[in-house]
PDB file of C-alpha atoms and ligand atoms in Angstrom:
ATOM      1  CA  MET B   1     153.982  98.906 159.957  1.00  0.00           C
ATOM      2  CA  LYS B   2     155.815 102.132 159.184  1.00  0.00           C
ATOM      3  CA  THR B   3     158.281 103.461 161.771  1.00  0.00           C
ATOM      4  CA  VAL B   4     157.744 107.138 162.654  1.00  0.00           C
ATOM      5  CA  THR B   5     159.301 109.727 164.960  1.00  0.00           C
ATOM      6  CA  PRO B   6     157.942 109.401 168.525  1.00  0.00           C
ATOM      7  CA  ARG B   7     155.344 112.014 169.477  1.00  0.00           C
ATOM      8  CA  LYS B   8     153.823 112.376 172.936  1.00  0.00           C
ATOM      9  CA  ASP B   9     150.600 114.243 172.104  1.00  0.00           C
ATOM     10  CA  LEU B  10     148.256 114.923 169.197  1.00  0.00           C
ATOM     11  CA  LEU B  11     146.790 118.404 169.665  1.00  0.00           C
ATOM     12  CA  SER B  12     146.546 119.867 166.139  1.00  0.00           C
ATOM     13  CA  PHE B  13     148.404 119.695 162.823  1.00  0.00           C
ATOM     14  CA  ASP B  14     150.516 122.794 163.557  1.00  0.00           C
ATOM     15  CA  ASP B  15     153.652 120.733 164.164  1.00  0.00           C
ATOM     16  CA  MET B  16     152.935 117.776 161.882  1.00  0.00           C
ATOM     17  CA  SER B  17     154.667 116.993 158.592  1.00  0.00           C
ATOM     18  CA  ARG B  18     152.999 115.457 155.571  1.00  0.00           C
ATOM     19  CA  GLU B  19     155.198 112.387 156.095  1.00  0.00           C
ATOM     20  CA  GLU B  20     153.977 111.933 159.661  1.00  0.00           C
ATOM     21  CA  ALA B  21     150.317 112.377 158.661  1.00  0.00           C
ATOM     22  CA  LEU B  22     150.736 109.788 155.919  1.00  0.00           C
ATOM     23  CA  ALA B  23     152.438 107.416 158.358  1.00  0.00           C
ATOM     24  CA  ILE B  24     149.409 107.555 160.694  1.00  0.00           C
ATOM     25  CA  LEU B  25     146.998 107.064 157.775  1.00  0.00           C
ATOM     26  CA  ASP B  26     149.034 104.144 156.425  1.00  0.00           C
ATOM     27  CA  THR B  27     149.046 102.540 159.886  1.00  0.00           C
ATOM     28  CA  ALA B  28     145.252 102.721 160.070  1.00  0.00           C
ATOM     29  CA  LYS B  29     144.872 100.420 157.060  1.00  0.00           C
ATOM     30  CA  PRO B  30     146.150  97.193 158.686  1.00  0.00           C
ATOM     31  CA  PHE B  31     144.089  98.032 161.763  1.00  0.00           C
ATOM     32  CA  LYS B  32     140.974  98.272 159.602  1.00  0.00           C
ATOM     33  CA  ASP B  33     141.852  94.923 158.002  1.00  0.00           C
ATOM     34  CA  LEU B  34     141.631  93.392 161.493  1.00  0.00           C
ATOM     35  CA  PHE B  35     137.903  94.136 161.627  1.00  0.00           C
ATOM     36  CA  THR B  36     137.046  91.359 159.184  1.00  0.00           C
ATOM     37  CA  ARG B  37     138.865  88.746 161.289  1.00  0.00           C
ATOM     38  CA  SER B  38     137.155  86.633 163.953  1.00  0.00           C
ATOM     39  CA  VAL B  39     139.566  88.033 166.586  1.00  0.00           C
ATOM     40  CA  LYS B  40     139.580  91.820 166.207  1.00  0.00           C
ATOM     41  CA  LYS B  41     142.056  92.582 169.006  1.00  0.00           C
ATOM     42  CA  VAL B  42     145.832  93.020 169.033  1.00  0.00           C
ATOM     43  CA  PRO B  43     147.998  93.170 172.183  1.00  0.00           C
ATOM     44  CA  THR B  44     149.714  96.483 171.295  1.00  0.00           C
ATOM     45  CA  LEU B  45     148.559  98.449 174.382  1.00  0.00           C
ATOM     46  CA  ARG B  46     148.162  95.563 176.836  1.00  0.00           C
ATOM     47  CA  GLY B  47     148.784  96.869 180.360  1.00  0.00           C
ATOM     48  CA  LYS B  48     148.182 100.510 179.338  1.00  0.00           C
ATOM     49  CA  THR B  49     145.303 102.668 180.561  1.00  0.00           C
ATOM     50  CA  VAL B  50     143.311 105.008 178.329  1.00  0.00           C
ATOM     51  CA  LEU B  51     141.090 107.656 179.917  1.00  0.00           C
ATOM     52  CA  ASN B  52     138.242 109.341 178.058  1.00  0.00           C
ATOM     53  CA  LEU B  53     137.956 112.816 179.595  1.00  0.00           C
ATOM     54  CA  PHE B  54     135.030 114.517 177.864  1.00  0.00           C
ATOM     55  CA  TYR B  55     133.832 117.845 179.280  1.00  0.00           C
ATOM     56  CA  GLU B  56     131.423 118.140 176.309  1.00  0.00           C
ATOM     57  CA  PRO B  57     128.926 115.645 174.831  1.00  0.00           C
ATOM     58  CA  SER B  58     130.055 113.168 172.183  1.00  0.00           C
ATOM     59  CA  THR B  59     128.686 110.060 170.537  1.00  0.00           C
ATOM     60  CA  ARG B  60     131.130 109.165 167.765  1.00  0.00           C
ATOM     61  CA  THR B  61     134.471 110.321 169.121  1.00  0.00           C
ATOM     62  CA  ARG B  62     134.117 108.965 172.646  1.00  0.00           C
ATOM     63  CA  THR B  63     132.676 105.623 171.567  1.00  0.00           C
ATOM     64  CA  SER B  64     135.179 105.053 168.794  1.00  0.00           C
ATOM     65  CA  PHE B  65     138.112 105.906 171.064  1.00  0.00           C
ATOM     66  CA  GLU B  66     136.773 103.409 173.583  1.00  0.00           C
ATOM     67  CA  ILE B  67     136.438 100.680 170.951  1.00  0.00           C
ATOM     68  CA  ALA B  68     139.831 101.576 169.437  1.00  0.00           C
ATOM     69  CA  ALA B  69     141.586 101.345 172.804  1.00  0.00           C
ATOM     70  CA  LYS B  70     139.898  98.036 173.631  1.00  0.00           C
ATOM     71  CA  ARG B  71     140.895  96.580 170.250  1.00  0.00           C
ATOM     72  CA  LEU B  72     144.472  97.482 171.166  1.00  0.00           C
ATOM     73  CA  SER B  73     143.942  95.570 174.474  1.00  0.00           C
ATOM     74  CA  ALA B  74     144.212  98.689 176.664  1.00  0.00           C
ATOM     75  CA  ASP B  75     142.162  99.191 179.818  1.00  0.00           C
ATOM     76  CA  VAL B  76     139.653 102.007 179.233  1.00  0.00           C
ATOM     77  CA  THR B  77     137.996 104.325 181.725  1.00  0.00           C
ATOM     78  CA  ASN B  78     135.290 106.818 180.825  1.00  0.00           C
ATOM     79  CA  PHE B  79     135.536 109.759 183.206  1.00  0.00           C
ATOM     80  CA  ALA B  80     132.025 111.106 183.781  1.00  0.00           C
ATOM     81  CA  VAL B  81     132.576 114.827 184.255  1.00  0.00           C
ATOM     82  CA  SER B  82     128.957 115.493 185.249  1.00  0.00           C
ATOM     83  CA  THR B  83     129.197 113.137 188.242  1.00  0.00           C
ATOM     84  CA  SER B  84     132.790 113.966 189.203  1.00  0.00           C
ATOM     85  CA  SER B  85     134.303 116.459 191.623  1.00  0.00           C
ATOM     86  CA  VAL B  86     134.534 118.884 188.703  1.00  0.00           C
ATOM     87  CA  VAL B  87     130.967 119.920 189.601  1.00  0.00           C
ATOM     88  CA  LYS B  88     132.239 120.754 193.132  1.00  0.00           C
ATOM     89  CA  GLY B  89     134.677 123.199 191.579  1.00  0.00           C
ATOM     90  CA  GLU B  90     137.814 121.043 191.263  1.00  0.00           C
ATOM     91  CA  SER B  91     140.214 122.720 188.839  1.00  0.00           C
ATOM     92  CA  ILE B  92     141.363 121.083 185.615  1.00  0.00           C
ATOM     93  CA  LEU B  93     144.912 120.823 186.921  1.00  0.00           C
ATOM     94  CA  ASP B  94     143.868 119.204 190.199  1.00  0.00           C
ATOM     95  CA  THR B  95     141.678 116.765 188.270  1.00  0.00           C
ATOM     96  CA  ILE B  96     144.605 115.894 186.003  1.00  0.00           C
ATOM     97  CA  ASP B  97     147.003 115.446 188.936  1.00  0.00           C
ATOM     98  CA  THR B  98     144.475 113.134 190.607  1.00  0.00           C
ATOM     99  CA  LEU B  99     144.005 111.052 187.468  1.00  0.00           C
ATOM    100  CA  GLN B 100     147.748 111.055 186.810  1.00  0.00           C
ATOM    101  CA  ALA B 101     148.320 109.532 190.235  1.00  0.00           C
ATOM    102  CA  MET B 102     146.304 106.566 188.951  1.00  0.00           C
ATOM    103  CA  GLN B 103     148.983 105.999 186.278  1.00  0.00           C
ATOM    104  CA  VAL B 104     146.920 106.815 183.220  1.00  0.00           C
ATOM    105  CA  ASP B 105     148.929 106.468 179.990  1.00  0.00           C
ATOM    106  CA  TYR B 106     146.636 108.208 177.491  1.00  0.00           C
ATOM    107  CA  MET B 107     144.092 110.987 178.041  1.00  0.00           C
ATOM    108  CA  ILE B 108     141.523 111.692 175.344  1.00  0.00           C
ATOM    109  CA  VAL B 109     140.302 115.233 176.038  1.00  0.00           C
ATOM    110  CA  ARG B 110     137.290 117.174 174.755  1.00  0.00           C
ATOM    111  CA  HIS B 111     136.538 120.619 176.139  1.00  0.00           C
ATOM    112  CA  SER B 112     134.487 123.659 175.125  1.00  0.00           C
ATOM    113  CA  ALA B 113     137.491 125.948 175.617  1.00  0.00           C
ATOM    114  CA  SER B 114     140.213 126.096 172.964  1.00  0.00           C
ATOM    115  CA  GLY B 115     143.630 125.169 174.343  1.00  0.00           C
ATOM    116  CA  VAL B 116     142.576 122.954 177.259  1.00  0.00           C
ATOM    117  CA  PRO B 117     144.087 119.728 175.782  1.00  0.00           C
ATOM    118  CA  GLU B 118     147.398 121.559 175.237  1.00  0.00           C
ATOM    119  CA  TYR B 119     147.297 122.890 178.803  1.00  0.00           C
ATOM    120  CA  ILE B 120     146.709 119.375 180.124  1.00  0.00           C
ATOM    121  CA  ALA B 121     149.460 117.950 177.892  1.00  0.00           C
ATOM    122  CA  ARG B 122     151.966 120.358 179.428  1.00  0.00           C
ATOM    123  CA  HIS B 123     151.134 119.050 182.900  1.00  0.00           C
ATOM    124  CA  THR B 124     150.967 115.310 182.477  1.00  0.00           C
ATOM    125  CA  LYS B 125     153.272 112.493 181.490  1.00  0.00           C
ATOM    126  CA  ALA B 126     150.329 110.831 179.735  1.00  0.00           C
ATOM    127  CA  SER B 127     149.879 111.207 176.005  1.00  0.00           C
ATOM    128  CA  VAL B 128     147.060 113.675 175.364  1.00  0.00           C
ATOM    129  CA  ILE B 129     144.843 113.450 172.296  1.00  0.00           C
ATOM    130  CA  ASN B 130     142.680 116.436 171.445  1.00  0.00           C
ATOM    131  CA  ALA B 131     139.169 115.085 170.845  1.00  0.00           C
ATOM    132  CA  GLY B 132     137.863 118.588 170.052  1.00  0.00           C
ATOM    133  CA  ASP B 133     138.574 121.879 171.849  1.00  0.00           C
ATOM    134  CA  GLY B 134     136.340 124.907 171.364  1.00  0.00           C
ATOM    135  CA  TYR B 135     136.653 126.270 167.825  1.00  0.00           C
ATOM    136  CA  HIS B 136     140.314 125.246 167.643  1.00  0.00           C
ATOM    137  CA  ALA B 137     140.933 121.693 166.428  1.00  0.00           C
ATOM    138  CA  HIS B 138     139.621 118.145 166.133  1.00  0.00           C
ATOM    139  CA  PRO B 139     142.587 116.354 164.579  1.00  0.00           C
ATOM    140  CA  THR B 140     141.349 112.745 164.771  1.00  0.00           C
ATOM    141  CA  GLN B 141     138.167 113.746 162.904  1.00  0.00           C
ATOM    142  CA  ALA B 142     140.282 115.155 160.064  1.00  0.00           C
ATOM    143  CA  LEU B 143     142.486 112.046 160.059  1.00  0.00           C
ATOM    144  CA  LEU B 144     139.515 109.708 159.730  1.00  0.00           C
ATOM    145  CA  ASP B 145     138.151 111.963 156.961  1.00  0.00           C
ATOM    146  CA  ALA B 146     141.448 111.804 155.087  1.00  0.00           C
ATOM    147  CA  PHE B 147     141.587 108.027 155.580  1.00  0.00           C
ATOM    148  CA  THR B 148     138.071 107.768 154.107  1.00  0.00           C
ATOM    149  CA  TYR B 149     138.980 110.033 151.169  1.00  0.00           C
ATOM    150  CA  ARG B 150     142.132 107.958 150.495  1.00  0.00           C
ATOM    151  CA  GLU B 151     140.108 104.747 150.349  1.00  0.00           C
ATOM    152  CA  ILE B 152     138.635 106.184 147.135  1.00  0.00           C
ATOM    153  CA  TYR B 153     141.624 108.234 145.923  1.00  0.00           C
ATOM    154  CA  PRO B 154     144.837 106.758 147.396  1.00  0.00           C
ATOM    155  CA  ASP B 155     146.862 109.788 146.234  1.00  0.00           C
ATOM    156  CA  LEU B 156     145.159 112.993 147.351  1.00  0.00           C
ATOM    157  CA  GLN B 157     147.672 115.299 145.650  1.00  0.00           C
ATOM    158  CA  GLY B 158     145.711 117.710 143.432  1.00  0.00           C
ATOM    159  CA  LYS B 159     142.292 116.467 144.551  1.00  0.00           C
ATOM    160  CA  ARG B 160     139.694 119.027 145.698  1.00  0.00           C
ATOM    161  CA  ILE B 161     137.387 119.391 148.688  1.00  0.00           C
ATOM    162  CA  VAL B 162     134.844 122.053 149.637  1.00  0.00           C
ATOM    163  CA  VAL B 163     133.882 122.413 153.294  1.00  0.00           C
ATOM    164  CA  ALA B 164     130.417 123.992 153.494  1.00  0.00           C
ATOM    165  CA  GLY B 165     128.496 125.570 156.346  1.00  0.00           C
ATOM    166  CA  ASP B 166     129.300 127.004 159.747  1.00  0.00           C
ATOM    167  CA  ILE B 167     133.080 127.432 159.474  1.00  0.00           C
ATOM    168  CA  LEU B 168     133.266 130.083 162.202  1.00  0.00           C
ATOM    169  CA  HIS B 169     132.274 127.724 165.019  1.00  0.00           C
ATOM    170  CA  SER B 170     133.853 124.594 163.566  1.00  0.00           C
ATOM    171  CA  ARG B 171     136.995 122.980 164.970  1.00  0.00           C
ATOM    172  CA  VAL B 172     136.403 120.217 162.432  1.00  0.00           C
ATOM    173  CA  ALA B 173     136.714 122.705 159.550  1.00  0.00           C
ATOM    174  CA  ARG B 174     139.993 124.075 160.892  1.00  0.00           C
ATOM    175  CA  SER B 175     141.518 120.607 161.204  1.00  0.00           C
ATOM    176  CA  VAL B 176     140.148 119.440 157.841  1.00  0.00           C
ATOM    177  CA  PHE B 177     141.591 122.538 156.121  1.00  0.00           C
ATOM    178  CA  ALA B 178     145.002 121.991 157.720  1.00  0.00           C
ATOM    179  CA  LEU B 179     145.284 118.266 157.064  1.00  0.00           C
ATOM    180  CA  MET B 180     143.906 118.346 153.524  1.00  0.00           C
ATOM    181  CA  HIS B 181     146.338 121.149 152.670  1.00  0.00           C
ATOM    182  CA  LEU B 182     149.184 119.108 154.177  1.00  0.00           C
ATOM    183  CA  LEU B 183     148.186 116.190 151.945  1.00  0.00           C
ATOM    184  CA  GLY B 184     148.140 118.316 148.783  1.00  0.00           C
ATOM    185  CA  VAL B 185     144.366 118.669 148.453  1.00  0.00           C
ATOM    186  CA  GLU B 186     142.999 121.959 147.053  1.00  0.00           C
ATOM    187  CA  VAL B 187     140.615 123.375 149.643  1.00  0.00           C
ATOM    188  CA  GLY B 188     137.533 125.543 149.189  1.00  0.00           C
ATOM    189  CA  THR B 189     134.769 126.689 151.480  1.00  0.00           C
ATOM    190  CA  PHE B 190     131.160 127.784 151.041  1.00  0.00           C
ATOM    191  CA  GLY B 191     128.794 129.357 153.554  1.00  0.00           C
ATOM    192  CA  PRO B 192     127.205 132.568 154.841  1.00  0.00           C
ATOM    193  CA  ALA B 193     129.769 135.394 154.952  1.00  0.00           C
ATOM    194  CA  PRO B 194     129.250 135.963 158.718  1.00  0.00           C
ATOM    195  CA  LEU B 195     130.131 132.292 159.317  1.00  0.00           C
ATOM    196  CA  ILE B 196     133.427 132.461 157.365  1.00  0.00           C
ATOM    197  CA  PRO B 197     136.085 133.696 159.823  1.00  0.00           C
ATOM    198  CA  PRO B 198     138.452 136.483 158.691  1.00  0.00           C
ATOM    199  CA  THR B 199     141.355 134.327 159.895  1.00  0.00           C
ATOM    200  CA  ILE B 200     140.671 131.647 157.283  1.00  0.00           C
ATOM    201  CA  PRO B 201     143.997 130.414 155.815  1.00  0.00           C
ATOM    202  CA  ASP B 202     145.138 131.984 152.520  1.00  0.00           C
ATOM    203  CA  TYR B 203     145.134 128.613 150.757  1.00  0.00           C
ATOM    204  CA  VAL B 204     141.337 128.227 151.238  1.00  0.00           C
ATOM    205  CA  LYS B 205     139.257 129.483 148.309  1.00  0.00           C
ATOM    206  CA  VAL B 206     136.069 131.151 149.568  1.00  0.00           C
ATOM    207  CA  PHE B 207     132.910 130.629 147.500  1.00  0.00           C
ATOM    208  CA  THR B 208     129.762 132.641 148.132  1.00  0.00           C
ATOM    209  CA  ARG B 209     127.540 131.021 145.471  1.00  0.00           C
ATOM    210  CA  PHE B 210     126.828 127.314 145.002  1.00  0.00           C
ATOM    211  CA  GLU B 211     127.521 127.690 141.265  1.00  0.00           C
ATOM    212  CA  GLU B 212     131.132 128.521 142.164  1.00  0.00           C
ATOM    213  CA  VAL B 213     131.357 125.260 144.115  1.00  0.00           C
ATOM    214  CA  LEU B 214     130.172 123.350 141.049  1.00  0.00           C
ATOM    215  CA  GLU B 215     132.746 125.149 138.866  1.00  0.00           C
ATOM    216  CA  PHE B 216     135.516 124.175 141.334  1.00  0.00           C
ATOM    217  CA  ASN B 217     134.252 120.596 140.860  1.00  0.00           C
ATOM    218  CA  PRO B 218     135.455 119.028 144.108  1.00  0.00           C
ATOM    219  CA  GLN B 219     135.598 115.258 144.471  1.00  0.00           C
ATOM    220  CA  VAL B 220     134.186 115.739 147.991  1.00  0.00           C
ATOM    221  CA  LEU B 221     131.622 118.175 149.372  1.00  0.00           C
ATOM    222  CA  TYR B 222     132.084 118.192 153.149  1.00  0.00           C
ATOM    223  CA  LEU B 223     128.983 119.451 154.959  1.00  0.00           C
ATOM    224  CA  LEU B 224     129.070 120.873 158.484  1.00  0.00           C
ATOM    225  CA  ARG B 225     126.382 121.042 161.090  1.00  0.00           C
ATOM    226  CA  LEU B 226     125.092 124.461 162.084  1.00  0.00           C
ATOM    227  CA  GLN B 227     126.388 124.722 165.648  1.00  0.00           C
ATOM    228  CA  LEU B 228     123.403 126.475 167.155  1.00  0.00           C
ATOM    229  CA  GLU B 229     124.610 125.776 170.686  1.00  0.00           C
ATOM    230  CA  ARG B 230     127.713 127.925 170.037  1.00  0.00           C
ATOM    231  CA  GLN B 231     126.006 130.783 168.227  1.00  0.00           C
ATOM    232  CA  THR B 232     125.397 133.968 170.187  1.00  0.00           C
ATOM    233  CA  ALA B 233     124.243 136.091 167.244  1.00  0.00           C
ATOM    234  CA  ASN B 234     121.700 135.669 164.471  1.00  0.00           C
ATOM    235  CA  PHE B 235     123.814 134.937 161.404  1.00  0.00           C
ATOM    236  CA  PHE B 236     120.882 134.364 159.014  1.00  0.00           C
ATOM    237  CA  PRO B 237     117.102 134.900 159.148  1.00  0.00           C
ATOM    238  CA  SER B 238     115.951 131.291 159.711  1.00  0.00           C
ATOM    239  CA  MET B 239     116.852 127.610 159.293  1.00  0.00           C
ATOM    240  CA  ARG B 240     114.624 127.511 156.234  1.00  0.00           C
ATOM    241  CA  GLU B 241     116.525 130.398 154.703  1.00  0.00           C
ATOM    242  CA  TYR B 242     119.851 128.761 155.528  1.00  0.00           C
ATOM    243  CA  HIS B 243     118.759 125.520 153.857  1.00  0.00           C
ATOM    244  CA  ARG B 244     117.519 127.366 150.774  1.00  0.00           C
ATOM    245  CA  VAL B 245     120.692 129.401 150.272  1.00  0.00           C
ATOM    246  CA  TYR B 246     123.487 127.208 151.660  1.00  0.00           C
ATOM    247  CA  GLY B 247     122.117 123.689 152.173  1.00  0.00           C
ATOM    248  CA  VAL B 248     122.034 120.677 149.880  1.00  0.00           C
ATOM    249  CA  THR B 249     118.471 121.110 148.606  1.00  0.00           C
ATOM    250  CA  THR B 250     116.738 118.560 146.398  1.00  0.00           C
ATOM    251  CA  GLU B 251     117.794 120.533 143.292  1.00  0.00           C
ATOM    252  CA  ARG B 252     121.422 120.867 144.421  1.00  0.00           C
ATOM    253  CA  PHE B 253     121.490 117.192 145.304  1.00  0.00           C
ATOM    254  CA  ARG B 254     120.461 116.398 141.721  1.00  0.00           C
ATOM    255  CA  ARG B 255     123.444 118.411 140.420  1.00  0.00           C
ATOM    256  CA  ILE B 256     125.809 116.816 142.946  1.00  0.00           C
ATOM    257  CA  ARG B 257     124.649 113.355 141.905  1.00  0.00           C
ATOM    258  CA  GLU B 258     125.037 114.122 138.201  1.00  0.00           C
ATOM    259  CA  MET B 259     128.601 115.253 138.830  1.00  0.00           C
ATOM    260  CA  GLY B 260     129.402 112.157 140.912  1.00  0.00           C
ATOM    261  CA  MET B 261     130.534 114.164 143.924  1.00  0.00           C
ATOM    262  CA  TYR B 262     131.042 112.369 147.233  1.00  0.00           C
ATOM    263  CA  ILE B 263     129.437 113.743 150.403  1.00  0.00           C
ATOM    264  CA  MET B 264     131.053 113.768 153.829  1.00  0.00           C
ATOM    265  CA  HIS B 265     129.719 115.034 157.161  1.00  0.00           C
ATOM    266  CA  PRO B 266     131.327 114.649 160.608  1.00  0.00           C
ATOM    267  CA  GLY B 267     127.957 114.268 162.319  1.00  0.00           C
ATOM    268  CA  PRO B 268     125.650 114.756 164.020  1.00  0.00           C
ATOM    269  CA  VAL B 269     123.483 115.773 161.055  1.00  0.00           C
ATOM    270  CA  ASN B 270     120.698 118.387 161.069  1.00  0.00           C
ATOM    271  CA  ARG B 271     118.333 116.831 158.516  1.00  0.00           C
ATOM    272  CA  GLY B 272     116.491 119.451 156.498  1.00  0.00           C
ATOM    273  CA  VAL B 273     119.056 122.129 157.370  1.00  0.00           C
ATOM    274  CA  GLU B 274     122.467 121.373 155.798  1.00  0.00           C
ATOM    275  CA  LEU B 275     121.065 118.511 153.723  1.00  0.00           C
ATOM    276  CA  VAL B 276     117.861 116.842 152.573  1.00  0.00           C
ATOM    277  CA  ASP B 277     117.135 113.343 153.886  1.00  0.00           C
ATOM    278  CA  ASP B 278     117.914 111.675 150.540  1.00  0.00           C
ATOM    279  CA  VAL B 279     121.611 112.539 150.917  1.00  0.00           C
ATOM    280  CA  MET B 280     121.846 110.076 153.812  1.00  0.00           C
ATOM    281  CA  SER B 281     121.061 107.130 151.511  1.00  0.00           C
ATOM    282  CA  TYR B 282     123.048 108.461 148.512  1.00  0.00           C
ATOM    283  CA  GLU B 283     125.412 105.818 147.135  1.00  0.00           C
ATOM    284  CA  ARG B 284     128.272 108.333 147.310  1.00  0.00           C
ATOM    285  CA  SER B 285     127.560 109.432 150.867  1.00  0.00           C
ATOM    286  CA  LEU B 286     130.640 108.564 152.939  1.00  0.00           C
ATOM    287  CA  ILE B 287     129.026 109.481 156.263  1.00  0.00           C
ATOM    288  CA  ASN B 288     128.797 105.904 157.594  1.00  0.00           C
ATOM    289  CA  ALA B 289     132.268 105.070 156.233  1.00  0.00           C
ATOM    290  CA  GLN B 290     133.642 108.041 158.204  1.00  0.00           C
ATOM    291  CA  VAL B 291     132.147 106.654 161.424  1.00  0.00           C
ATOM    292  CA  GLU B 292     133.467 103.145 160.719  1.00  0.00           C
ATOM    293  CA  ASN B 293     136.932 104.476 159.871  1.00  0.00           C
ATOM    294  CA  GLY B 294     137.055 106.426 163.126  1.00  0.00           C
ATOM    295  CA  ILE B 295     137.982 103.253 164.988  1.00  0.00           C
ATOM    296  CA  ALA B 296     140.934 102.192 162.814  1.00  0.00           C
ATOM    297  CA  THR B 297     142.203 105.766 162.560  1.00  0.00           C
ATOM    298  CA  ARG B 298     142.073 106.258 166.335  1.00  0.00           C
ATOM    299  CA  MET B 299     143.827 102.908 166.834  1.00  0.00           C
ATOM    300  CA  ALA B 300     146.581 104.255 164.573  1.00  0.00           C
ATOM    301  CA  VAL B 301     146.790 107.490 166.574  1.00  0.00           C
ATOM    302  CA  LEU B 302     147.061 105.626 169.900  1.00  0.00           C
ATOM    303  CA  TYR B 303     149.703 103.354 168.352  1.00  0.00           C
ATOM    304  CA  HIS B 304     151.603 106.377 167.046  1.00  0.00           C
ATOM    305  CA  LEU B 305     151.924 108.231 170.366  1.00  0.00           C
ATOM    306  CA  THR B 306     154.525 107.654 173.039  1.00  0.00           C
ATOM    307  CA  PRO B 307     153.680 108.662 176.614  1.00  0.00           C
ATOM    308  CA  GLU B 308     156.662 109.963 178.572  1.00  0.00           C
ATOM    309  CA  VAL B 309     157.450 110.922 182.141  1.00  0.00           C
ATOM    310  CA  LYS B 310     157.262 114.691 182.652  1.00  0.00           C
ATOM    311  CA  THR B 311     157.340 116.911 185.691  1.00  0.00           C
ATOM    312  CA  ARG B 312     154.751 119.645 186.185  1.00  0.00           C
ATOM    313  CA  SER B 313     157.321 122.147 184.925  1.00  0.00           C
ATOM    314  CA  GLY B 314     157.645 120.194 181.699  1.00  0.00           C
ATOM    315  CA  GLU B 315     161.141 118.747 182.234  1.00  0.00           C
ATOM    316  CA  THR B 316     161.581 115.149 181.155  1.00  0.00           C
ATOM    317  CA  GLU B 317     162.423 112.669 183.912  1.00  0.00           C
ATOM    318  CA  ASP B 318     163.817 109.174 183.706  1.00  0.00           C
ATOM    319  CA  HIS B 319     161.223 106.432 183.889  1.00  0.00           C
ATOM    320  CA  ALA B 320     161.265 105.000 187.420  1.00  0.00           C
TER     321      ALA B 320
HETATM  322  N1   CP Q 401     132.181 114.193 164.768  1.00  0.00           N
HETATM  323  C1   CP Q 401     132.095 114.285 166.119  1.00  0.00           C
HETATM  324  O1   CP Q 401     132.981 114.823 166.776  1.00  0.00           O
HETATM  325  O2   CP Q 401     130.980 113.695 166.648  1.00  0.00           O
HETATM  326  P1   CP Q 401     130.673 113.548 168.212  1.00  0.00           P
HETATM  327  O3   CP Q 401     130.436 114.935 168.746  1.00  0.00           O
HETATM  328  O4   CP Q 401     129.476 112.653 168.301  1.00  0.00           O
HETATM  329  O5   CP Q 401     131.893 112.949 168.859  1.00  0.00           O
END
């Protein structure tokens, strides 16, 4: 496996080079190859403890991190926030100090507030992986998406992707934009103007009509869920209207199929809103492949990180 520069945490792609991203993606391949063997485990993280610390619901990310850590022979604990002392008002920092005292090596953190994983990373010697924070980032989702894309096109340089839907509330979109750009993919986006943030990076082409998406001719159309739970304003008249104007309708699906475009979606899916049911069984739907690849990609991320001893002020200490 490829040797890479040690990194303690994975919080976003802000400080990641193309070389490092490719190293993680290349490492995921041999881990995926393990899955067809009778023994699917390797001893890489034997004796290490991985903690899933999810302050928000998750099906795919939490489960795949748990499976990934177990396949690396780590001990895994799922911290149940709803039945913890968090509900008695314990602060994030006190929770982290308590868990740190139990010698946790890796913390997988999801939180509704942007920046919480970074805050935790500054206060713990454990490696922190951002499993989704507010609208900010979801780097392991983007990595598993890129891994899935590379299974079809091993060199992504010059390929194209359009991310469609609720960009404003999507940490997935922000991480997908950043990583795809890092890997040389041309990036476009399509959705209702109020759901396209003004801070969208310059390299993202913004399309307001589906015809423009077809002209751009992306290899992958990446659909996002409408995040109704995060929306405080009415951005469009109704779900039906959203589907008609911005969703993959039966007619649009016919065009997509004719053009041989692949479909991705991070899940969970709102059937009948961002896509019609038929998309789920489309031969070029990569939605199940994305879920499957989440395990190997997260194994590669855990393998890639190096926990270190840090004080609360951030100074590095010698290992005892
Ligand atoms: N894609 C994703 O983050 O899904 P979950 O919310 O189920 O983890």
